[in-house]
PDB file of C-alpha atoms in Angstrom:
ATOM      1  CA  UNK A   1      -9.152  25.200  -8.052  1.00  0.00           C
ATOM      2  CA  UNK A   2      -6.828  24.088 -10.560  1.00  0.00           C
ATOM      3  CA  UNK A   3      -3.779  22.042  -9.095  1.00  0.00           C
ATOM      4  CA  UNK A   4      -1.176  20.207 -10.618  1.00  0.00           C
ATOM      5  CA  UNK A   5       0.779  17.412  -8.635  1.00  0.00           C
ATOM      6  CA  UNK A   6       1.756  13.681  -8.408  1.00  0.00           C
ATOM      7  CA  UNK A   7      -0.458  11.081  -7.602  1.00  0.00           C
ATOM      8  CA  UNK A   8      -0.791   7.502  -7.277  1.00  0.00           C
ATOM      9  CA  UNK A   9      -3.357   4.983  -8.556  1.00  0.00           C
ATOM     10  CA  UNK A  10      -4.824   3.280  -5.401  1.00  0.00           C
ATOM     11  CA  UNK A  11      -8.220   1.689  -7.007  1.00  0.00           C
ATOM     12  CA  UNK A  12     -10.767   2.041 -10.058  1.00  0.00           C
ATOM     13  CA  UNK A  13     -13.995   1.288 -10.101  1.00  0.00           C
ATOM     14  CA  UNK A  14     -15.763   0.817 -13.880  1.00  0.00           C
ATOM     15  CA  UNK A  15     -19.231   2.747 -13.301  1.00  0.00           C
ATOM     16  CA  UNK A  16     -22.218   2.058 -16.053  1.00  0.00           C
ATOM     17  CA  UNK A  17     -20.463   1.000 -19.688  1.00  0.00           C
ATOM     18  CA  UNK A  18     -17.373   3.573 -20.418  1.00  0.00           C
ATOM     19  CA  UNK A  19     -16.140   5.591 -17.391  1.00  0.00           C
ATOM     20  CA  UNK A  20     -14.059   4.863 -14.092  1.00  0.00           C
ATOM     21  CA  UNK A  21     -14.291   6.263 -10.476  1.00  0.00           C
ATOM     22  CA  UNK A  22     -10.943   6.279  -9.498  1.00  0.00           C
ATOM     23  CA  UNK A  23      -8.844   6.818  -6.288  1.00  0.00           C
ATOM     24  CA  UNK A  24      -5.838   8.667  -5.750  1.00  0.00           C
ATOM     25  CA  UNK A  25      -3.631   9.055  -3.334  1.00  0.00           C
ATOM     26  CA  UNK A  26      -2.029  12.889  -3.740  1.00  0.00           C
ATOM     27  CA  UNK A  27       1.085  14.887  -3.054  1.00  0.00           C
ATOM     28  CA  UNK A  28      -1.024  17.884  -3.005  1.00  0.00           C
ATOM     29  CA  UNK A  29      -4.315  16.780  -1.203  1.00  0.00           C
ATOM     30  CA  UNK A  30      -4.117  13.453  -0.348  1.00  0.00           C
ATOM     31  CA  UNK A  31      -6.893  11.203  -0.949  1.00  0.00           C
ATOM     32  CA  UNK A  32      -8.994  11.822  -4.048  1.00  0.00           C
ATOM     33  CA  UNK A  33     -11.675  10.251  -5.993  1.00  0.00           C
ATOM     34  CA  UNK A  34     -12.110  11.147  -9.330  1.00  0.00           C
ATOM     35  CA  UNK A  35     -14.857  10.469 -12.700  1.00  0.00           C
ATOM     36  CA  UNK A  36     -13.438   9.776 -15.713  1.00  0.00           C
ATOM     37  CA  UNK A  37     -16.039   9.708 -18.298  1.00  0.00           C
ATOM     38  CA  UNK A  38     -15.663   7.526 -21.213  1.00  0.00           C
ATOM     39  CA  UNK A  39     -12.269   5.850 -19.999  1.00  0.00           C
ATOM     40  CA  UNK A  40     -12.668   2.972 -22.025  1.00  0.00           C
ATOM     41  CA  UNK A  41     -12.853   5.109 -25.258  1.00  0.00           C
ATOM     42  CA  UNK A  42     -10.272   5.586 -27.647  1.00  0.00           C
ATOM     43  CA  UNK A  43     -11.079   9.417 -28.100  1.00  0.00           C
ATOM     44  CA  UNK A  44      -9.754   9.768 -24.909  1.00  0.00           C
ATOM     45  CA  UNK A  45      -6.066   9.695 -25.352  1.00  0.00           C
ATOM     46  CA  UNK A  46      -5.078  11.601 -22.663  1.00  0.00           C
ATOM     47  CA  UNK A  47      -7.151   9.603 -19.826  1.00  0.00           C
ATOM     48  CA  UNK A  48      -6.116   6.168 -20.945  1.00  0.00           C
ATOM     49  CA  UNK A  49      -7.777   3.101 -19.054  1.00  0.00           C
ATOM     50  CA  UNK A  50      -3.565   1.659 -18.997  1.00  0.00           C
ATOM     51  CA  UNK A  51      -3.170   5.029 -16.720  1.00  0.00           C
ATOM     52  CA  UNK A  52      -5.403   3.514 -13.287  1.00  0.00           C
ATOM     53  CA  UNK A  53      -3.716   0.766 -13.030  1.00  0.00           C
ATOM     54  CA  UNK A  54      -2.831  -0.182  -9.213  1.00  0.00           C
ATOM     55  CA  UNK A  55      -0.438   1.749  -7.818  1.00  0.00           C
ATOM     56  CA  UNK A  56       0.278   3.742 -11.205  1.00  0.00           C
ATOM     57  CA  UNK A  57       2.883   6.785 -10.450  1.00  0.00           C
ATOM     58  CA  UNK A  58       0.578   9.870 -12.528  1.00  0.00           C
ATOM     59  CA  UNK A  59       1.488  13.404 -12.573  1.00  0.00           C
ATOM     60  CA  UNK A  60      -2.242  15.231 -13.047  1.00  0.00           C
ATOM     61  CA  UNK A  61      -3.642  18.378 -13.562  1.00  0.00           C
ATOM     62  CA  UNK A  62      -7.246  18.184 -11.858  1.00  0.00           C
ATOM     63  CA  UNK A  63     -10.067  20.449 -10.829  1.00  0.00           C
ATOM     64  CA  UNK A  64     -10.706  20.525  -7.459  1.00  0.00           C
ATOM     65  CA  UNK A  65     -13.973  21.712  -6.234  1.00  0.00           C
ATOM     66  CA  UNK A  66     -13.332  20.146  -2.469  1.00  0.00           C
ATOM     67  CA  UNK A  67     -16.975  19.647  -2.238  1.00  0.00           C
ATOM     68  CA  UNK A  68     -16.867  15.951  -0.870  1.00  0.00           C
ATOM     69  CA  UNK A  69     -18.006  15.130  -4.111  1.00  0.00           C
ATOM     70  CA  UNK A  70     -16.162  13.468  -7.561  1.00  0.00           C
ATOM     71  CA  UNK A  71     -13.306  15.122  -8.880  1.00  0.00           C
ATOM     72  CA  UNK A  72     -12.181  15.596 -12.260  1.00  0.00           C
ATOM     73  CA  UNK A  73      -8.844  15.631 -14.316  1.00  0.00           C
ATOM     74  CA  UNK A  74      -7.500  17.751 -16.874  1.00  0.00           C
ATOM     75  CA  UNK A  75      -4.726  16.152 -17.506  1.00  0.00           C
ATOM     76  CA  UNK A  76      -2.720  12.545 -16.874  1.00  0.00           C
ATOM     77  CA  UNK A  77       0.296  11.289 -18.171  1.00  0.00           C
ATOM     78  CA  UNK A  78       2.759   9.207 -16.278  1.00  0.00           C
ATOM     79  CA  UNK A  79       5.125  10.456 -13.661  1.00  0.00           C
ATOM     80  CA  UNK A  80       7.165   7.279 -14.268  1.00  0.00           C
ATOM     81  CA  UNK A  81       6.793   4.465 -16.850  1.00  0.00           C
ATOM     82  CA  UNK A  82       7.320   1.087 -14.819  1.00  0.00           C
ATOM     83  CA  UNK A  83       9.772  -1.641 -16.545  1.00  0.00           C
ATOM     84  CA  UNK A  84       8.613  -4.318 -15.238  1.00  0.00           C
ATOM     85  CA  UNK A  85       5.983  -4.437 -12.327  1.00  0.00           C
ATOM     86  CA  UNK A  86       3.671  -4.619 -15.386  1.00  0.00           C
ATOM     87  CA  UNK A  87       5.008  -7.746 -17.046  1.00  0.00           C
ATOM     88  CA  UNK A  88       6.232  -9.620 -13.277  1.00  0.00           C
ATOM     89  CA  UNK A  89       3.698 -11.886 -12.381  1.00  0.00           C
ATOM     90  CA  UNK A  90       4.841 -12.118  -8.931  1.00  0.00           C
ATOM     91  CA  UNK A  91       5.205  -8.159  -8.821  1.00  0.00           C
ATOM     92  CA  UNK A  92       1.686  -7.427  -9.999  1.00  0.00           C
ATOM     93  CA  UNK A  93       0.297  -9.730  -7.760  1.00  0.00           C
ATOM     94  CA  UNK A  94       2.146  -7.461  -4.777  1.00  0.00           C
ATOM     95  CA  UNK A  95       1.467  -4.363  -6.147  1.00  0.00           C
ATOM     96  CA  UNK A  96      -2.648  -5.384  -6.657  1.00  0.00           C
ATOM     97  CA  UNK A  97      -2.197  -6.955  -3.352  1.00  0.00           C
ATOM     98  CA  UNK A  98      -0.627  -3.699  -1.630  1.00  0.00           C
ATOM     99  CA  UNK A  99      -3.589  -1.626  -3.483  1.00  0.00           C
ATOM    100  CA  UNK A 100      -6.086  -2.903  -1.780  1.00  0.00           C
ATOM    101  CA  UNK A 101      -3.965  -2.757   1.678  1.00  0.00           C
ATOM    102  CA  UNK A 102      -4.018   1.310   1.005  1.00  0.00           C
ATOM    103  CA  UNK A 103      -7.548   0.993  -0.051  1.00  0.00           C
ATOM    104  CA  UNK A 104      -8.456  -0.025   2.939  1.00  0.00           C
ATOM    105  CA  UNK A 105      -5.504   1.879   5.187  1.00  0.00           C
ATOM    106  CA  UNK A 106      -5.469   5.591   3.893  1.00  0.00           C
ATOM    107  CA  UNK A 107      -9.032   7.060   4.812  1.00  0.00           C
ATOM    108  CA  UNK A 108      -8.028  10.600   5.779  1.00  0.00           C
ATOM    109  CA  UNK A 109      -8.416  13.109   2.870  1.00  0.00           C
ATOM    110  CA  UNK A 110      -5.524  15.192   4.488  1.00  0.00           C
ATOM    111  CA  UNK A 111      -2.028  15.949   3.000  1.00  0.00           C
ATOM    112  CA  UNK A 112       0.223  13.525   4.091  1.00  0.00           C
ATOM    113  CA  UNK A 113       3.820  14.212   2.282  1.00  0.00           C
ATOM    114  CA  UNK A 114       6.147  11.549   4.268  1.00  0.00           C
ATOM    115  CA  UNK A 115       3.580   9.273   3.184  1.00  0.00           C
ATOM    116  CA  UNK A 116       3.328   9.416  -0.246  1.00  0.00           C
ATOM    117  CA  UNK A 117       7.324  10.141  -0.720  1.00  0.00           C
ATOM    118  CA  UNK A 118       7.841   7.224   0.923  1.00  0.00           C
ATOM    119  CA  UNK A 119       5.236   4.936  -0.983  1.00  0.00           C
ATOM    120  CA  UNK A 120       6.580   6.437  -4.439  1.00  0.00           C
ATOM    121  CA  UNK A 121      10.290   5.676  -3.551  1.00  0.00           C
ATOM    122  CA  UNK A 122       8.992   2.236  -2.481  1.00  0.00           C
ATOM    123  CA  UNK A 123       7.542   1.611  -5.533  1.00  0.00           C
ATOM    124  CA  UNK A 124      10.456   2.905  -7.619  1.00  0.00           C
ATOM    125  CA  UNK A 125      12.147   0.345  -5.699  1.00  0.00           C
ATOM    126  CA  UNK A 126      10.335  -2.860  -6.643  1.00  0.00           C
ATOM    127  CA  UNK A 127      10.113  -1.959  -9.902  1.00  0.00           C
ATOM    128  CA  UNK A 128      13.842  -1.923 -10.178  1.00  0.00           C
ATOM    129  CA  UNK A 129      14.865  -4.763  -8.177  1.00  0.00           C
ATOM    130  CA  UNK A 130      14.616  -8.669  -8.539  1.00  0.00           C
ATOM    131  CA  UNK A 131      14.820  -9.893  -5.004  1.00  0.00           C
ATOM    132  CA  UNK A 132      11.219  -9.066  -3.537  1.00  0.00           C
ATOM    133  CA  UNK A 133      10.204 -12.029  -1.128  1.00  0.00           C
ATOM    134  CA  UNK A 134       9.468  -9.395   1.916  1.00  0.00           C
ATOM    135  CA  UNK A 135       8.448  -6.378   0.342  1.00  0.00           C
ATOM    136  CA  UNK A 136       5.212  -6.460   0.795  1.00  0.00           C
ATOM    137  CA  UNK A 137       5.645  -7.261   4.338  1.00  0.00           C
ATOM    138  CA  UNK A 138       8.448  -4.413   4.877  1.00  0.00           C
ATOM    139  CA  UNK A 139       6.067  -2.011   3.255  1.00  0.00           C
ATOM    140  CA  UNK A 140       2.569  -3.018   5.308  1.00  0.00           C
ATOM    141  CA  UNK A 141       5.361  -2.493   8.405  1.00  0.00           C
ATOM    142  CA  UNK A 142       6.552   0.729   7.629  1.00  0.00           C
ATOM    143  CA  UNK A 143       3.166   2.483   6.105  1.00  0.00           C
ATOM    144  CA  UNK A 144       2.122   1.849   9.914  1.00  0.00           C
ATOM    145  CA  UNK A 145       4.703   4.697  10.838  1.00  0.00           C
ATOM    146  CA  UNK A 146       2.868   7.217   8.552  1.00  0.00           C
ATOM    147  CA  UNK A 147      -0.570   5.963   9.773  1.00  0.00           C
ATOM    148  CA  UNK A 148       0.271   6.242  13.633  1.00  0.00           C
ATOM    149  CA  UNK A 149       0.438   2.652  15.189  1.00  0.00           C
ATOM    150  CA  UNK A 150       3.950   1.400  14.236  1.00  0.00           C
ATOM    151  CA  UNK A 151       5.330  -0.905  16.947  1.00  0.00           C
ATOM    152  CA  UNK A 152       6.847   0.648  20.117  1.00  0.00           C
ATOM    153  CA  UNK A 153      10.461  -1.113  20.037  1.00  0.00           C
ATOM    154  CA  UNK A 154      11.851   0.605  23.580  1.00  0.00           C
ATOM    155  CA  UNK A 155      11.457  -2.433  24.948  1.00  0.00           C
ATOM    156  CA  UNK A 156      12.111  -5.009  22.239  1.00  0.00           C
ATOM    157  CA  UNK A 157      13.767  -7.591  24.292  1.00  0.00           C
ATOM    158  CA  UNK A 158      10.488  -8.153  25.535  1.00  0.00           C
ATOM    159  CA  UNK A 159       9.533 -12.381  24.867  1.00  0.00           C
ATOM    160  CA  UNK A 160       5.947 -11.072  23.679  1.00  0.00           C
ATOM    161  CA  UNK A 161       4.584  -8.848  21.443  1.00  0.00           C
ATOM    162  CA  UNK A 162       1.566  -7.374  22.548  1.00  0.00           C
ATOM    163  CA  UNK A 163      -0.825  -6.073  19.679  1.00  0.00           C
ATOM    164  CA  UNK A 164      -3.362  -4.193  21.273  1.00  0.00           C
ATOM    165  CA  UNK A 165      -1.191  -1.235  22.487  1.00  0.00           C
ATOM    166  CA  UNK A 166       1.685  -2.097  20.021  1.00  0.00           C
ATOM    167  CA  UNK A 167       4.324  -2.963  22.357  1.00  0.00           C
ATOM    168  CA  UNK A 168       6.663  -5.819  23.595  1.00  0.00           C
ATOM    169  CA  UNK A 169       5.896  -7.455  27.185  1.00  0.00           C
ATOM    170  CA  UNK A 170       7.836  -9.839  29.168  1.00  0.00           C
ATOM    171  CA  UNK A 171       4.490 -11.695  30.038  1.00  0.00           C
ATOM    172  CA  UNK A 172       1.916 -13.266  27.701  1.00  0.00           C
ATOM    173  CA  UNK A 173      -1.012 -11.884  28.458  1.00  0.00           C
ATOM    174  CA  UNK A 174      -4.484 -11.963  26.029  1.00  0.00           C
ATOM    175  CA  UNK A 175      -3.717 -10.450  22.801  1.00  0.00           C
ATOM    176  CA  UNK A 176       0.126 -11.133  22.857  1.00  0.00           C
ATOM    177  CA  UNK A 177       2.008 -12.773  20.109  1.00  0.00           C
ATOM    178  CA  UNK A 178       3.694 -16.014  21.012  1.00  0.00           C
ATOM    179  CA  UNK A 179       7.451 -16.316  21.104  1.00  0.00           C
ATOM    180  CA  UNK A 180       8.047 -17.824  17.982  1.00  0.00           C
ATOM    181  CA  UNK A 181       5.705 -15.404  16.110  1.00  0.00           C
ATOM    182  CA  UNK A 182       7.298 -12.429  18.286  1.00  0.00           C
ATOM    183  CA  UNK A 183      10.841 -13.220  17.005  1.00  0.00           C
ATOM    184  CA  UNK A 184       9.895 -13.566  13.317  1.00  0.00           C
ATOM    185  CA  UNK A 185       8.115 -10.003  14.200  1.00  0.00           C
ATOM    186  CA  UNK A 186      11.145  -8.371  15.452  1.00  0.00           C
ATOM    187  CA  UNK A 187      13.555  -9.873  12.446  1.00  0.00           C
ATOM    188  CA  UNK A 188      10.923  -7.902  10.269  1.00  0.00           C
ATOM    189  CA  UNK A 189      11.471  -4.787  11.978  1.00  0.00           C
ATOM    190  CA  UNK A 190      15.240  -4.655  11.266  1.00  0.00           C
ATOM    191  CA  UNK A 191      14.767  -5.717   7.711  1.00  0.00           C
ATOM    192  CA  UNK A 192      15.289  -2.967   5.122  1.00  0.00           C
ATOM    193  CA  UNK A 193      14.026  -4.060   1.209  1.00  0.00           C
ATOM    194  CA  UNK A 194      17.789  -4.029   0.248  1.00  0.00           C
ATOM    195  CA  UNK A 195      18.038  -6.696   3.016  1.00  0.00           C
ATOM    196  CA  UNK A 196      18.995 -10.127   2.412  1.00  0.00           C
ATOM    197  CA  UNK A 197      15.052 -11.685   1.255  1.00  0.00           C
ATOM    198  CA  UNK A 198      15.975 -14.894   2.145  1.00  0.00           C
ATOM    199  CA  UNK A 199      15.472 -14.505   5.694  1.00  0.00           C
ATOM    200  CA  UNK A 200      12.514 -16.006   5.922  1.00  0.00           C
ATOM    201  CA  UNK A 201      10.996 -19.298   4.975  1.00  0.00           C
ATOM    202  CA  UNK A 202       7.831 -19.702   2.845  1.00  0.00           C
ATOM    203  CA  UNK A 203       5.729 -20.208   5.956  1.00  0.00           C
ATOM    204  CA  UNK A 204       7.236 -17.715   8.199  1.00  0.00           C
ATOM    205  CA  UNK A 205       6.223 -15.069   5.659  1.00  0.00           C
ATOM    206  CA  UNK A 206       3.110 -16.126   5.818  1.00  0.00           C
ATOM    207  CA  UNK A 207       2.856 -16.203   9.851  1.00  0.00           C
ATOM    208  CA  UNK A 208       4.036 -12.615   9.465  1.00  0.00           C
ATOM    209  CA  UNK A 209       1.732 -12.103   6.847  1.00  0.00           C
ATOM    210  CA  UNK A 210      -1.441 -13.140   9.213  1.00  0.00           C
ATOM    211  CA  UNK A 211       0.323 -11.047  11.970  1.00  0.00           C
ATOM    212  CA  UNK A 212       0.359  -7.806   9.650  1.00  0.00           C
ATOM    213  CA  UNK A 213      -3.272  -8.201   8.609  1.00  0.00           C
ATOM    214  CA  UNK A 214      -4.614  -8.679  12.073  1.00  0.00           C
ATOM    215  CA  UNK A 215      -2.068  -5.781  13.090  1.00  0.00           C
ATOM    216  CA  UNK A 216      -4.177  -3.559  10.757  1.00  0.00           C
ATOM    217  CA  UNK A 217      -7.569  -5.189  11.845  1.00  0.00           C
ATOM    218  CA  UNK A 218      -7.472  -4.289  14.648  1.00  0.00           C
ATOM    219  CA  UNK A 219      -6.153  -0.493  14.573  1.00  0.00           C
ATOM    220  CA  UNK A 220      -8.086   0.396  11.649  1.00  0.00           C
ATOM    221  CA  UNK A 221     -11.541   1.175  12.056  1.00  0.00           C
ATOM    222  CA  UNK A 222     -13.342  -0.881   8.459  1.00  0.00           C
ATOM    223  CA  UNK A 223     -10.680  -2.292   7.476  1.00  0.00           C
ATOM    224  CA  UNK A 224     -10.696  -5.270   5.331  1.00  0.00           C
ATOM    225  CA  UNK A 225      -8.530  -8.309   4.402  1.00  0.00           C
ATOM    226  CA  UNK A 226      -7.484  -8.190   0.336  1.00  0.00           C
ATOM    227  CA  UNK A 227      -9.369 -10.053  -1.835  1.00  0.00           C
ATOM    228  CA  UNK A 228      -6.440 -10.859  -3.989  1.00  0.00           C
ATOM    229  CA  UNK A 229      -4.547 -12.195  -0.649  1.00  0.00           C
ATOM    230  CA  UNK A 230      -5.396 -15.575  -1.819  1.00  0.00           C
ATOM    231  CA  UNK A 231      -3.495 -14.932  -4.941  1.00  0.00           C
ATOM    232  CA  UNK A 232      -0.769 -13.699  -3.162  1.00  0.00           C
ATOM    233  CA  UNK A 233      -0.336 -16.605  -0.717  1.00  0.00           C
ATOM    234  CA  UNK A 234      -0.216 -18.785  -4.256  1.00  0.00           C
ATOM    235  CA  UNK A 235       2.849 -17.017  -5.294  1.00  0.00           C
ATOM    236  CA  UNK A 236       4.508 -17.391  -2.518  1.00  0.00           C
ATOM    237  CA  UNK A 237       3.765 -20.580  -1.447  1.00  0.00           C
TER     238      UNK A 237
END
């Protein structure tokens, strides 16, 4: 079936000499994986390598067989150009960071609109704004609303967050955030990314940082830690 929609970039993978296996996240379908043969060559032109990028915003026309096997494009171009997430260091180092996050996050291959509206308009976001200290923190935080375990805030008073379940506790029992980490955890969940970034201190986005990625760990079945969260930690420092 022939099907035109938007899609974004979440990973490439180079396979033998000259062609890609690359991941997309959907409008239309959700997640997709598709072979690009001779992606490195220039006779290509209209399946660039610059077009898999991380978290590149496409608009495709692809075949899909829905076989549980490789898909294959038709066409690519760009849904948006980015201005600068390309030429940012500390941008690109999010954006590859947040890649592998989704990687590792969005497993279903089920349509999931909210989702990817909300990732695009996300992305639209960074790439137009200068003050990005917490985005990648804001974003891990709200992709867990899409992905069915964001925080239950009824009782948000609570002293303790409580990560099993997802909720906030009077008590500290096993598995509970402590009270310093719990209040750094709650000022996240009121931040928006238009919010002031300088909220938080170097090392109290990198307590939330630890918090998110055991968050994940332990409500995602496979996930794994980035292996450009090293990098990341360096430009923040």
């Amino acid at each position: 079936m022939l099907v035109k929609t938007k899609a974004i970039v979440i990973s490439s993978l180079k396979y033998q000499e000259k062609s890609l296996i690359v991941k997309c996240f959907t409008l239309s379908d959700g997640l997709k994986s598709y072979f690009v043969q001779s992606a490195f060559s220039a006779k290509k032109s209209n399946q660039k390598i610059a077009y898999f990028q991380p978290l590149t915003l496409l608009e495709i026309e692809a075949n899909h067989k829905n076989k549980g096997t490789l898909e294959h494009f038709k066409e690519i171009r760009l849904s948006t150009a980015y201005h600068t997430i390309n030429t940012d260091v500390i941008k690109s180092t999010i954006v590859i960071f947040l890649s592998e996050i989704l990687h590792h996050s969005i497993q279903e291959e089920e349509k999931n609109e909210n989702l990817f509206i909300f990732l695009e308009s996300a992305l639209l976001w960074l790439d137009h704004h200068e003050e990005t200290s917490n985005f990648h923190l804001i974003l891990m935080l709200e992709v867990t609303k899409f992905l069915g375990f964001y925080p239950d805030t009824s009782e948000i008073d609570g002293k303790h967050f409580e990560m099993k379940d997802g909720f906030f506790t009077p008590f500290l029992g096993i598995g509970c955030l402590n009270e310093h980490e719990t209040h750094l955890f709650k000022k996240l969940i009121e931040l928006k990314f238009d919010s002031n970034q300088k909220v938080f201190a170097g090392v109290e986005r990198q307590i939330l940082l630890k918090i998110l990625l055991d968050y994940y760990t332990i409500h995602l079945d496979g996930f794994k830690k980035p292996k450009s969260l090293e990098v990341l930690k360096e430009v923040f420092a």
